[in-house]
């Protein structure tokens, strides 16, 4: 047939309304907090800093081995020591100064004596320089200047901090300082030799003490990553990067350490580049939890991260905090609806629902990480007692018709789907539970399980379809852009392995061209990609179109009884279905189910028309 059994959620399309039963208000969450267990600390992209330390300390890896592991497809190159420009965000909106130095320096083209101070202020007529005899004293001389830059006696002073430009009562900086009007305000930019910049970044991003406990190679890898990342940035017209965690942490002179200095010196000028010689934006974060997140660089196992204090974590978030963050009314559930399939618990969260008495909010794992202050997007919310009842199934014979209660039961966390498992022309229910399938051949009599077997892995998306056109639907799983089909409803190896799509896509199955054989389709942020080929590859002609919004739950079926499978989307409890993939618009719209239900479809009494199905605890 053409089924997808899991959830995701939300949309608005158009067209006529047939009302069934709107979602009922759910009860309040039974406890005052929601407990999250998780893995890692930070976004997880690129190098894990604790993982690098673990590989250096426990496996004896050198910096090159560490870099090759985390930044696949990169090679080392040497760029020398060019200047870096850094926006000093704490100085935003302020004049430049007062600045002093223990040696004479230049401000706006004028020489300022050692120990004296200089301030450059922006005026409508241009920059103005004011000088004073010392910090804390009143200006004694003011003049318009042509330049808003202050130059230290020595651009790169090495270990000698005496000639550095220092804000009175504040930090010191190697290189030069410039006042720049930008974004309707003022910005202070530090122009500094790249190696001096990296000397300060490394100890602020990784603990220097690692160098004394077997982790010097991790500091060297950090130096290359920080140098590459800084050089690859072009954040502003006036500066390549900034000085906060939004870019990478830089505090000027004073943060250096002997261990970090050795790491910078031993990797001087080294950056990672791609095959075209472009410096790579080498992101890094504290702890990956055991798998990197992928993205620009391939996702990899991070065994070194076992050393991290954030490898595993638990935190309890007040229910009131979640309710305020998502404005859902009284919280009833936090439910993960999509993962990347990499690592424990199914991997990092891609999509998650916050379900309340007033509405359901669909968000991303990264969105929840930021909104609730979680350490990473690799988390599992504890299931409330009210969610622990078995799944119940409700099936409708056709779009817009009343439903009946099915007898088959699942367990909390199961993914529900329906297909013609025995080839008798009627679709019946099944559930996928952590790599195990439970199939029923009836929807009407006492709950029975006709088959139980293992196929797939926890975190896989289960699908089913008539892959070979013999009239019987069999199993499949979709994992990170690859479909694994099996021509039998039993344990065993895949019959076919088909690459189509990207990690994070939602897989669906249907007979898109009406030839009696099911093939794969994908839903990605409001876009559909359908293929009529059993070999995957790319979408077939007319198989790529837009229908729905990015957070909708996709469904497919033959809604009008012809032989073609067409698309649909569900937002909360409203279904929007189309009768043609060549003209994707909602031909029917109706309420069915409750907010937060799992949604799927099937020919529950045989025939030619698919009807909606929902599952809930």
XYZ file of C-alpha atoms in Angstrom:
617
model
C 0.000 0.000 0.000
C 1.463 3.360 0.846
C 1.861 4.015 4.486
C 3.874 6.037 6.894
C 3.285 5.235 10.515
C 4.783 8.033 12.597
C 4.106 11.635 13.504
C 5.457 15.105 12.972
C 2.636 18.009 12.860
C 0.958 21.310 11.577
C -0.396 23.411 8.490
C -3.088 25.500 6.834
C -4.227 24.732 3.296
C -7.760 25.402 1.917
C -11.092 24.053 0.732
C -14.440 22.683 1.877
C -15.092 21.492 5.410
C -16.666 18.285 6.645
C -16.684 18.333 10.437
C -16.147 15.186 12.482
C -15.151 15.708 16.145
C -12.676 18.407 17.144
C -9.849 17.680 19.547
C -10.823 17.398 23.165
C -9.034 19.368 25.864
C -6.547 17.141 27.632
C -5.963 16.993 31.356
C -3.215 18.762 33.214
C 0.248 17.242 33.507
C 0.342 15.050 36.604
C 3.663 16.264 38.043
C 5.266 19.650 38.626
C 8.315 18.955 36.464
C 9.282 17.111 33.292
C 12.542 15.172 33.622
C 14.821 15.076 30.603
C 17.698 12.629 30.237
C 20.243 13.406 27.570
C 23.715 13.220 26.125
C 26.324 15.852 25.278
C 26.674 19.591 25.739
C 26.290 22.029 22.841
C 25.229 21.731 19.220
C 27.412 18.685 18.530
C 28.559 19.773 15.070
C 32.175 19.239 14.104
C 34.731 18.492 16.806
C 33.711 17.522 20.318
C 36.242 19.161 22.645
C 35.919 16.525 25.355
C 36.041 13.851 22.695
C 39.298 15.299 21.374
C 40.662 15.226 24.921
C 39.519 11.618 25.368
C 41.113 10.499 22.103
C 44.389 12.247 23.004
C 44.538 11.077 26.612
C 43.161 7.546 26.313
C 43.952 6.588 22.713
C 47.182 8.494 22.137
C 45.872 10.274 19.057
C 47.788 13.229 17.671
C 46.142 16.448 16.496
C 45.990 15.348 12.859
C 44.183 12.135 13.779
C 41.695 14.094 15.862
C 41.051 16.623 13.102
C 40.669 13.939 10.432
C 38.134 12.121 12.578
C 35.824 15.089 13.169
C 36.305 17.091 9.971
C 35.989 14.530 7.199
C 36.787 15.748 3.694
C 39.316 18.334 4.900
C 43.066 18.709 4.498
C 45.651 20.818 6.291
C 47.063 23.938 4.675
C 49.213 26.809 5.928
C 48.042 30.412 5.535
C 50.799 32.181 7.451
C 49.863 34.940 9.880
C 47.396 37.365 8.264
C 45.529 39.989 10.326
C 42.179 39.186 11.952
C 39.438 41.751 12.579
C 37.282 41.179 15.645
C 34.184 43.069 16.771
C 34.436 43.794 20.514
C 30.757 43.435 21.347
C 30.992 44.828 24.883
C 32.031 48.161 23.320
C 28.985 48.416 21.036
C 27.480 51.905 21.006
C 30.435 53.467 22.825
C 33.259 55.787 21.897
C 36.731 54.318 21.528
C 38.475 54.946 24.813
C 39.786 56.062 27.079
C 42.752 53.942 25.966
C 46.260 54.038 27.368
C 49.613 52.271 27.032
C 52.886 52.147 28.923
C 54.583 53.236 25.703
C 53.760 56.034 23.294
C 51.093 55.131 20.753
C 49.227 56.785 17.874
C 45.569 57.841 17.962
C 43.894 59.417 14.946
C 47.328 60.130 13.483
C 48.592 61.946 16.607
C 51.209 60.655 19.042
C 49.971 60.041 22.582
C 52.592 59.925 25.343
C 53.173 56.819 27.450
C 50.722 56.742 30.348
C 48.407 59.343 28.790
C 44.937 58.434 27.484
C 43.133 58.915 24.178
C 39.441 58.790 23.305
C 37.989 58.944 19.815
C 34.353 60.041 19.569
C 32.114 59.987 16.513
C 30.439 63.283 15.630
C 28.333 64.341 12.613
C 31.406 66.182 11.341
C 33.693 63.186 11.768
C 35.855 61.601 14.467
C 37.204 63.760 17.298
C 40.222 62.900 19.455
C 40.470 63.853 23.136
C 43.551 63.231 25.269
C 44.191 63.321 29.018
C 47.332 62.987 31.149
C 46.238 59.722 32.775
C 43.268 57.416 33.351
C 40.609 59.139 35.449
C 41.659 62.692 34.562
C 39.806 65.235 32.460
C 40.664 65.803 28.776
C 43.294 68.475 28.185
C 43.235 68.610 24.383
C 40.597 67.914 21.703
C 40.897 67.999 17.915
C 39.122 66.645 14.824
C 41.012 63.749 13.229
C 40.871 62.048 9.864
C 41.323 58.538 11.256
C 39.395 56.719 13.986
C 42.182 54.170 14.579
C 44.630 53.744 17.470
C 47.953 52.053 16.720
C 50.106 50.417 19.385
C 53.867 50.771 19.349
C 54.240 47.142 18.226
C 51.498 45.376 16.212
C 52.401 41.889 17.481
C 54.149 42.078 20.811
C 54.608 38.401 21.589
C 54.823 37.852 25.332
C 55.539 41.518 26.065
C 52.302 43.208 27.108
C 53.858 46.589 27.942
C 53.108 48.277 24.593
C 49.549 46.981 24.353
C 46.554 49.249 24.001
C 44.491 49.002 27.184
C 41.093 50.393 28.072
C 41.330 52.227 31.381
C 40.205 49.727 33.997
C 39.535 47.169 31.273
C 41.160 44.624 28.969
C 44.274 45.003 26.841
C 44.538 44.188 23.156
C 47.378 43.398 20.807
C 47.230 45.076 17.421
C 45.086 48.118 16.628
C 41.680 49.463 17.662
C 39.273 51.257 15.319
C 35.935 52.992 15.869
C 33.476 52.094 13.069
C 29.987 53.553 12.524
C 27.777 50.605 11.548
C 24.202 49.350 11.917
C 23.071 52.765 13.108
C 25.470 52.572 16.042
C 29.185 52.411 16.857
C 31.439 49.359 16.779
C 34.957 48.888 18.081
C 37.123 46.580 15.974
C 40.403 45.000 17.053
C 42.792 44.262 14.184
C 45.212 41.650 15.477
C 47.704 39.154 14.050
C 45.955 35.838 13.540
C 48.373 33.899 15.755
C 47.895 36.390 18.600
C 44.149 36.014 18.179
C 44.329 32.214 18.345
C 46.621 32.329 21.411
C 43.790 33.948 23.333
C 40.947 31.871 21.885
C 42.357 28.396 22.606
C 42.516 28.622 26.448
C 39.088 30.267 26.550
C 37.541 27.448 24.499
C 39.383 24.407 25.951
C 40.856 23.935 29.470
C 44.593 24.573 29.386
C 45.079 21.931 32.077
C 44.380 19.254 29.498
C 47.905 19.869 28.236
C 49.316 18.581 31.541
C 47.124 15.470 31.684
C 47.760 13.828 28.322
C 45.633 16.169 26.232
C 48.137 18.478 24.531
C 47.078 17.069 21.156
C 43.500 18.163 21.919
C 44.753 21.737 22.458
C 46.651 21.541 19.167
C 43.498 20.352 17.380
C 41.613 23.206 19.063
C 44.194 25.680 17.765
C 43.727 24.514 14.172
C 39.946 24.473 14.521
C 39.847 27.952 16.089
C 42.206 29.378 13.471
C 40.194 27.850 10.626
C 36.837 28.878 12.037
C 37.941 32.467 12.625
C 39.459 32.805 9.183
C 36.369 31.320 7.480
C 34.012 33.848 9.053
C 32.850 36.983 7.300
C 30.269 38.110 9.833
C 30.221 41.838 9.128
C 31.347 44.317 6.476
C 33.754 45.787 9.032
C 35.002 42.637 10.863
C 35.436 38.938 10.128
C 34.213 37.744 13.499
C 33.161 38.720 17.026
C 34.479 38.008 20.501
C 31.603 36.055 22.099
C 30.394 32.470 22.074
C 28.219 33.418 19.101
C 31.480 33.398 17.133
C 34.224 32.070 19.388
C 35.373 33.482 22.695
C 38.168 36.065 22.534
C 39.138 38.423 25.331
C 42.231 40.190 24.010
C 45.576 39.773 25.750
C 45.786 38.220 29.190
C 44.011 34.912 28.690
C 46.985 33.027 27.275
C 48.500 29.984 28.946
C 51.806 28.143 28.403
C 50.004 24.994 27.239
C 47.832 26.901 24.740
C 50.804 28.921 23.514
C 52.686 25.695 22.796
C 49.670 24.321 20.911
C 49.398 27.478 18.807
C 53.124 27.606 18.089
C 53.309 23.946 17.068
C 50.452 24.420 14.580
C 51.367 27.932 13.427
C 49.416 28.984 10.346
C 47.668 25.631 9.924
C 44.027 25.611 8.800
C 41.671 23.021 7.350
C 40.578 23.510 3.737
C 38.178 21.745 1.384
C 39.004 20.241 -2.006
C 38.814 23.696 -3.603
C 41.285 25.165 -1.117
C 38.664 27.158 0.806
C 39.167 27.457 4.544
C 36.497 25.435 6.317
C 34.148 26.766 8.973
C 35.216 24.231 11.593
C 32.520 24.362 14.247
C 33.145 22.670 17.583
C 31.280 22.208 20.843
C 31.935 20.961 24.341
C 30.590 17.396 24.264
C 28.886 15.341 21.540
C 27.430 12.685 23.829
C 28.956 9.922 21.710
C 27.919 10.928 18.170
C 28.525 14.157 16.310
C 25.460 15.806 14.832
C 26.570 15.854 11.198
C 25.814 18.748 8.878
C 28.757 20.349 7.087
C 30.922 17.435 8.221
C 29.849 13.764 8.277
C 28.378 12.488 11.535
C 30.811 10.137 13.290
C 30.928 8.035 16.430
C 32.711 9.936 19.203
C 34.077 7.286 21.554
C 36.453 9.850 23.068
C 33.461 11.657 24.550
C 33.118 8.970 27.232
C 35.518 11.136 29.270
C 33.061 14.037 29.273
C 31.143 14.978 32.444
C 28.263 15.830 30.088
C 28.273 12.493 28.244
C 25.052 11.680 30.127
C 22.894 14.152 32.037
C 19.517 14.565 33.694
C 17.571 17.744 34.367
C 14.041 18.488 35.568
C 12.235 21.454 33.997
C 9.211 22.980 35.764
C 5.972 22.377 33.902
C 5.198 26.091 34.226
C 8.413 26.911 32.352
C 7.390 24.699 29.430
C 3.842 26.065 29.405
C 5.137 29.657 29.267
C 7.734 28.859 26.607
C 5.210 27.292 24.230
C 1.875 28.846 25.291
C -0.012 25.537 25.070
C -2.270 25.963 28.083
C -2.100 23.119 30.612
C 0.714 20.767 29.584
C -0.261 17.175 28.856
C 2.794 15.746 27.101
C 6.221 16.419 25.592
C 6.562 13.885 22.811
C 9.565 13.274 20.543
C 8.339 12.628 16.995
C 11.570 12.361 15.007
C 15.225 11.487 15.642
C 18.323 11.213 13.483
C 18.872 7.531 14.297
C 22.465 7.966 15.508
C 23.240 6.575 18.941
C 21.366 5.776 22.138
C 17.614 6.377 22.390
C 17.395 6.808 18.609
C 19.806 9.746 18.512
C 19.339 13.495 18.427
C 15.852 14.918 18.386
C 14.795 16.326 15.022
C 11.161 17.091 15.827
C 9.183 17.225 19.059
C 5.635 18.078 20.093
C 4.567 20.065 23.139
C 0.938 19.122 23.729
C -1.377 21.151 25.929
C -5.025 21.782 26.633
C -5.183 24.696 24.174
C -2.952 23.634 21.314
C -0.039 21.506 20.148
C 3.250 23.167 19.232
C 5.651 21.404 16.889
C 9.265 22.423 17.213
C 12.757 21.096 16.588
C 15.189 19.488 18.979
C 17.481 22.498 18.643
C 14.542 24.807 19.263
C 13.668 23.008 22.497
C 17.321 22.925 23.551
C 17.471 26.708 23.311
C 13.984 27.418 24.676
C 14.385 25.244 27.781
C 18.144 25.607 28.300
C 18.861 21.904 27.750
C 22.482 20.911 27.277
C 21.944 19.445 23.813
C 19.311 18.345 21.312
C 19.944 14.705 22.239
C 17.344 14.176 24.942
C 14.396 12.080 26.046
C 11.524 13.536 28.093
C 10.165 11.235 30.785
C 6.716 9.847 30.022
C 4.010 10.971 32.450
C 1.788 8.350 34.039
C -1.128 9.688 31.991
C 0.758 8.772 28.814
C 1.607 5.227 29.861
C -1.651 3.562 28.834
C -1.652 1.347 25.709
C -2.280 2.902 22.348
C -5.874 2.915 21.130
C -6.718 3.033 17.438
C -9.631 4.775 15.702
C -10.269 4.182 12.025
C -12.497 5.894 9.455
C -13.703 4.088 6.340
C -13.342 7.156 4.113
C -12.349 10.831 4.415
C -15.030 12.659 6.381
C -16.855 9.563 7.667
C -17.402 8.562 11.294
C -14.939 6.237 12.918
C -14.971 2.978 14.809
C -12.697 1.688 17.538
C -10.210 -0.953 16.419
C -9.443 -3.884 18.701
C -5.665 -3.978 18.258
C -3.548 -2.392 20.992
C -0.027 -1.025 21.080
C 2.291 0.213 23.816
C 3.428 3.767 24.689
C 5.990 4.989 22.180
C 4.904 2.605 19.415
C 4.732 3.916 15.855
C 1.426 2.935 14.249
C 0.743 2.073 10.607
C -1.672 0.054 8.501
C -1.138 -2.166 5.458
C -2.463 -5.298 3.781
C -0.145 -7.740 5.551
C -1.854 -10.922 4.258
C -2.888 -9.777 0.772
C -6.649 -10.163 1.338
C -7.486 -6.656 0.125
C -8.037 -5.132 3.578
C -5.527 -3.037 5.490
C -4.957 -3.916 9.131
C -2.890 -2.438 11.899
C 0.682 -2.868 12.944
C 3.128 -1.137 15.271
C 6.885 -0.671 15.221
C 8.574 -0.720 18.624
C 12.327 -0.106 18.840
C 13.195 -2.374 15.900
C 10.434 -4.973 16.482
C 7.224 -5.281 14.426
C 3.832 -6.421 15.762
C 1.265 -7.067 12.999
C -2.449 -7.884 13.141
C -4.599 -9.324 10.357
C -7.917 -8.047 11.728
C -9.356 -4.755 12.904
C -12.665 -6.021 14.288
C -12.319 -9.014 16.574
C -10.424 -9.492 19.830
C -6.936 -8.017 19.732
C -4.528 -10.473 18.166
C -0.976 -10.295 16.926
C -0.466 -12.340 13.787
C 3.298 -11.813 13.606
C 6.104 -10.491 15.801
C 9.645 -10.159 14.462
C 12.690 -7.897 14.407
C 13.625 -5.751 11.425
C 15.332 -2.358 11.642
C 16.767 -0.344 14.504
C 15.403 1.947 17.222
C 14.850 5.375 15.683
C 14.082 4.045 12.193
C 10.957 5.253 10.391
C 8.764 2.212 9.660
C 7.007 2.005 6.283
C 5.186 -0.688 4.348
C 4.200 -1.241 0.742
C 3.652 -3.646 -2.105
C 7.241 -3.464 -3.327
C 6.959 -6.202 -5.985
C 3.341 -5.813 -7.139
C 2.130 -9.208 -5.803
C -0.781 -7.755 -3.822
C 0.731 -8.149 -0.343
C 2.269 -5.290 1.621
C 5.538 -5.951 3.394
C 7.828 -4.040 5.710
C 10.563 -1.458 5.309
C 12.461 1.080 7.383
C 13.846 4.468 6.382
C 17.111 5.478 8.020
C 19.074 8.680 7.302
C 18.178 8.910 3.620
C 18.169 5.158 2.884
C 15.182 2.793 2.534
C 15.640 -0.850 3.557
C 12.866 -3.003 1.995
C 12.004 -6.603 2.729
C 9.670 -8.727 0.561
C 8.479 -10.781 3.535
C 6.813 -9.896 6.828
C 9.471 -11.666 8.843
C 12.944 -11.178 10.259
C 15.836 -11.323 7.831
C 18.066 -9.229 5.561
C 16.860 -6.405 3.367
C 15.680 -7.417 -0.096
C 16.584 -3.991 -1.500
C 18.492 -0.981 -0.203
C 17.517 2.286 -1.888
C 19.160 5.674 -1.326
C 16.702 8.536 -1.750
C 16.493 11.762 0.233
C 18.318 13.236 3.190
C 18.604 12.471 6.899
C 15.617 14.059 8.600
C 13.194 13.518 5.693
C 9.863 11.871 6.458
C 9.350 8.727 4.393
C 6.019 7.718 2.838
C 5.113 4.941 0.424
C 2.547 4.914 -2.381
C 1.586 3.855 -5.857
C 2.173 7.308 -7.313
C 1.747 6.255 -10.964
C -1.026 3.680 -10.478
C 0.951 0.729 -11.870
C 0.271 -1.574 -8.911
C 3.727 -1.262 -7.325
C 4.574 0.996 -4.401
C 7.627 3.234 -4.321
C 9.110 5.810 -1.990
C 8.097 9.398 -1.375
C 9.534 12.013 0.981
C 8.181 15.013 2.861
C 10.702 17.742 3.696
C 9.644 21.034 5.263
C 6.532 21.427 3.094
C 8.048 19.887 -0.042
C 7.251 16.482 -1.523
C 9.662 14.299 -3.489
C 8.119 11.247 -5.178
C 9.871 8.599 -7.236
C 8.355 5.898 -9.443
C 11.696 4.079 -9.580
C 12.579 1.188 -7.297
C 16.182 2.366 -7.488
C 15.706 5.715 -5.756
C 18.047 8.453 -6.916
C 16.078 11.625 -7.560
C 12.399 12.541 -7.796
C 10.716 11.560 -11.053
C 9.294 14.115 -13.467
C 6.485 16.087 -11.783
C 7.403 14.327 -8.532
C 8.685 17.433 -6.758
C 6.106 19.924 -5.516
C 5.044 22.015 -2.543
C 2.025 21.080 -0.447
C 1.769 21.983 3.225
C 3.915 23.802 5.735
C 7.271 22.718 7.178
C 5.838 21.337 10.438
C 2.848 19.468 8.987
C 2.331 15.744 9.471
C 2.219 14.120 6.035
C -0.263 11.361 5.086
C -0.913 9.566 1.804
C -3.713 7.457 0.322
C -6.131 6.980 -2.541
C -8.690 9.404 -1.190
C -11.098 9.298 -4.152
C -10.913 5.594 -4.949
C -8.855 5.736 -8.133
C -5.693 3.661 -8.351
C -3.325 6.575 -7.652
C -1.841 7.372 -4.232
C -1.945 11.107 -3.504
C -0.803 13.322 -0.684
C -2.252 14.974 2.390
C -1.194 16.858 5.494
C -2.563 17.119 9.032
C -2.370 20.168 11.255
C -3.383 19.404 14.818
C -6.627 17.492 14.134
C -7.461 18.965 10.703
C -6.801 16.876 7.589
C -6.169 18.431 4.164
C -6.131 15.933 1.294
C -5.420 16.294 -2.414
C -6.697 14.108 -5.251
C -3.829 14.787 -7.657
C -0.072 15.014 -7.292
C -0.010 16.988 -10.552
C -2.299 19.646 -9.070
C -1.446 19.614 -5.340
C -4.178 21.480 -3.519
C -6.614 20.448 -0.809
C -9.734 18.880 -2.338
C -11.187 18.033 1.073
C -10.713 19.339 4.592
C -12.150 17.925 7.824
C -11.566 17.376 11.535
C -10.556 13.902 12.627
C -8.957 12.780 15.870
C -7.404 14.728 18.707
C -4.499 17.131 18.872
C -1.302 15.092 19.242
C -2.662 11.845 17.748
C -0.505 9.737 15.502
C -1.967 9.828 11.987
C -1.964 7.251 9.170
C -4.431 5.775 6.640
C -5.756 2.523 5.220
C -8.532 0.613 3.450
C -9.961 -0.680 6.719
C -12.892 -2.596 5.186
C -11.305 -3.273 1.823
C -12.528 -1.473 -1.278
C -10.642 1.241 -3.109
C -10.825 4.307 -0.827
C -8.363 5.030 1.945
C -9.686 6.391 5.212
C -7.955 8.170 8.092
C -6.596 6.393 11.126
C -5.335 7.788 14.432
C -3.691 6.327 17.526
C -3.474 7.748 21.040
C -2.785 6.497 24.578
